């Protein structure tokens, strides 16, 4: 999908992503759209919306849409914090997209790939995925990173 200078409607974004995930074999009943999470840190309250959570008995993948044409990479670290703080067990993958560019974060070993829609693993692949290892993290640091990001810092 080509990005124009105009803001893309939420319906068009969701429609495009639904089509993409259906083409990759994901069952509709495992796709949870526009999930809302609440986060509190030092008397600050935040609402976090995740565009898509793919879940089958456990979270497999999360995806966030950002309209940014440039700087999509600036959302990588906060997205990792979201995966770590809101999901247990962790999702295998996190995806960032503006519908033109895609960033695939392999959450457990923290590997990053950049490209197009082809980066999103198909359903068969993600079901058989085995993370190589889980890199430990500090919850307090993740909370600080997310609070900093969400407060516009």
Short mmCIF file of C-alpha atoms in Angstrom, two decimals:
data_model
loop_
_atom_site.label_atom_id
_atom_site.label_comp_id
_atom_site.label_asym_id
_atom_site.label_seq_id
_atom_site.Cartn_x
_atom_site.Cartn_y
_atom_site.Cartn_z
CA UNK A 1 0.00 0.00 0.00
CA UNK A 2 1.39 3.37 -1.01
CA UNK A 3 1.31 6.10 1.61
CA UNK A 4 -0.02 9.45 0.51
CA UNK A 5 0.36 12.81 2.18
CA UNK A 6 -3.19 12.51 3.48
CA UNK A 7 -4.00 10.78 6.75
CA UNK A 8 -5.21 7.21 6.17
CA UNK A 9 -8.50 6.32 7.84
CA UNK A 10 -8.48 3.77 10.63
CA UNK A 11 -10.94 1.61 8.69
CA UNK A 12 -8.60 1.51 5.68
CA UNK A 13 -5.62 0.62 7.88
CA UNK A 14 -7.50 -2.21 9.58
CA UNK A 15 -8.91 -3.46 6.28
CA UNK A 16 -5.43 -3.61 4.74
CA UNK A 17 -3.98 -5.42 7.76
CA UNK A 18 -6.87 -7.91 7.91
CA UNK A 19 -6.38 -8.75 4.24
CA UNK A 20 -2.65 -9.17 4.79
CA UNK A 21 -3.04 -11.51 7.76
CA UNK A 22 -5.76 -13.56 6.06
CA UNK A 23 -3.43 -13.98 3.02
CA UNK A 24 -0.77 -15.26 5.40
CA UNK A 25 -3.18 -17.90 6.71
CA UNK A 26 -4.11 -16.48 10.10
CA UNK A 27 -7.53 -17.61 11.37
CA UNK A 28 -9.86 -14.69 12.08
CA UNK A 29 -10.64 -15.89 15.62
CA UNK A 30 -6.94 -15.49 16.61
CA UNK A 31 -6.79 -11.83 15.53
CA UNK A 32 -7.70 -9.29 18.21
CA UNK A 33 -7.94 -5.76 16.90
CA UNK A 34 -7.40 -2.47 18.76
CA UNK A 35 -6.61 -3.96 22.16
CA UNK A 36 -6.44 -1.43 24.98
CA UNK A 37 -4.10 -1.71 27.95
CA UNK A 38 -3.70 0.58 30.93
CA UNK A 39 -0.38 1.52 32.44
CA UNK A 40 0.42 3.47 35.61
CA UNK A 41 3.81 4.80 36.58
CA UNK A 42 4.60 7.23 39.42
CA UNK A 43 1.07 8.69 39.55
CA UNK A 44 0.91 8.94 35.76
CA UNK A 45 -1.84 7.04 33.96
CA UNK A 46 -1.57 5.97 30.34
CA UNK A 47 -3.75 4.16 27.84
CA UNK A 48 -1.89 1.99 25.34
CA UNK A 49 -3.63 0.78 22.17
CA UNK A 50 -2.15 -2.11 20.24
CA UNK A 51 -3.45 -2.32 16.69
CA UNK A 52 -3.37 -6.13 16.56
CA UNK A 53 -2.66 -8.99 18.92
CA UNK A 54 -2.40 -12.46 17.42
CA UNK A 55 -3.12 -14.99 20.11
CA UNK A 56 -3.63 -18.75 20.09
CA UNK A 57 -3.43 -20.08 23.65
CA UNK A 58 -0.55 -17.63 24.05
CA UNK A 59 0.42 -14.33 22.39
CA UNK A 60 2.20 -15.01 19.12
CA UNK A 61 2.60 -11.55 17.61
CA UNK A 62 1.68 -7.93 18.30
CA UNK A 63 1.49 -5.23 15.65
CA UNK A 64 1.33 -1.48 15.97
CA UNK A 65 0.56 0.95 13.19
CA UNK A 66 2.26 4.35 13.23
CA UNK A 67 1.56 6.92 10.55
CA UNK A 68 5.15 8.14 10.63
CA UNK A 69 6.78 8.00 7.18
CA UNK A 70 10.16 8.51 8.77
CA UNK A 71 11.30 7.48 12.17
CA UNK A 72 9.38 4.20 12.41
CA UNK A 73 12.50 2.80 14.08
CA UNK A 74 12.00 5.24 16.96
CA UNK A 75 9.10 3.04 18.10
CA UNK A 76 11.19 -0.14 18.35
CA UNK A 77 12.28 0.17 21.98
CA UNK A 78 8.88 1.25 23.39
CA UNK A 79 7.26 -1.63 21.49
CA UNK A 80 9.65 -4.07 23.12
CA UNK A 81 8.69 -2.61 26.52
CA UNK A 82 4.99 -3.05 25.67
CA UNK A 83 5.59 -6.70 24.77
CA UNK A 84 7.50 -7.28 28.00
CA UNK A 85 5.12 -5.48 30.35
CA UNK A 86 1.71 -6.50 29.02
CA UNK A 87 2.25 -10.10 27.95
CA UNK A 88 3.21 -13.23 29.83
CA UNK A 89 4.46 -15.27 28.13
CA UNK A 90 6.00 -12.80 25.73
CA UNK A 91 4.79 -12.73 22.13
CA UNK A 92 7.31 -14.21 19.71
CA UNK A 93 7.25 -11.18 17.43
CA UNK A 94 6.34 -7.51 17.42
CA UNK A 95 5.72 -5.65 14.17
CA UNK A 96 5.77 -1.93 13.50
CA UNK A 97 4.34 -0.57 10.28
CA UNK A 98 3.16 2.50 8.45
CA UNK A 99 1.75 0.13 5.76
CA UNK A 100 4.70 0.92 3.52
CA UNK A 101 7.61 -0.09 5.73
CA UNK A 102 7.68 -2.91 8.25
CA UNK A 103 9.96 -3.64 11.17
CA UNK A 104 9.92 -7.14 12.64
CA UNK A 105 11.20 -7.48 16.19
CA UNK A 106 11.95 -11.01 17.31
CA UNK A 107 11.11 -10.39 20.97
CA UNK A 108 13.06 -13.15 22.74
CA UNK A 109 16.52 -12.61 21.26
CA UNK A 110 15.75 -9.00 20.24
CA UNK A 111 16.63 -9.39 16.57
CA UNK A 112 15.37 -6.70 14.20
CA UNK A 113 14.60 -6.96 10.48
CA UNK A 114 13.37 -4.16 8.22
CA UNK A 115 11.54 -4.43 4.93
CA UNK A 116 8.05 -4.96 3.60
CA UNK A 117 5.05 -7.18 4.25
CA UNK A 118 7.13 -10.26 3.51
CA UNK A 119 8.69 -9.93 6.99
CA UNK A 120 5.47 -10.96 8.72
CA UNK A 121 5.70 -14.70 9.34
CA UNK A 122 2.86 -16.78 7.93
CA UNK A 123 0.59 -18.61 10.33
CA UNK A 124 2.17 -22.03 9.75
CA UNK A 125 5.65 -20.65 10.48
CA UNK A 126 4.66 -18.78 13.63
CA UNK A 127 2.86 -21.81 15.08
CA UNK A 128 6.02 -23.91 14.85
CA UNK A 129 8.39 -21.13 15.94
CA UNK A 130 10.71 -21.93 18.84
CA UNK A 131 12.48 -18.92 20.34
CA UNK A 132 16.22 -19.56 20.63
CA UNK A 133 16.42 -18.10 24.14
CA UNK A 134 14.85 -15.48 26.35
CA UNK A 135 16.97 -12.46 27.10
CA UNK A 136 16.35 -11.38 30.70
CA UNK A 137 14.94 -7.93 31.33
CA UNK A 138 14.39 -5.62 34.28
CA UNK A 139 10.72 -4.71 34.76
CA UNK A 140 11.57 -1.39 36.45
CA UNK A 141 13.67 -0.29 33.49
CA UNK A 142 10.95 -1.34 31.03
CA UNK A 143 8.39 0.71 32.98
CA UNK A 144 10.66 3.78 32.92
CA UNK A 145 11.24 3.43 29.17
CA UNK A 146 7.54 3.08 28.46
CA UNK A 147 6.55 5.96 30.76
CA UNK A 148 9.20 8.18 29.13
CA UNK A 149 7.90 7.32 25.67
CA UNK A 150 4.21 7.68 26.54
CA UNK A 151 4.74 11.03 28.26
CA UNK A 152 6.37 12.40 25.09
CA UNK A 153 9.86 12.52 26.60
#
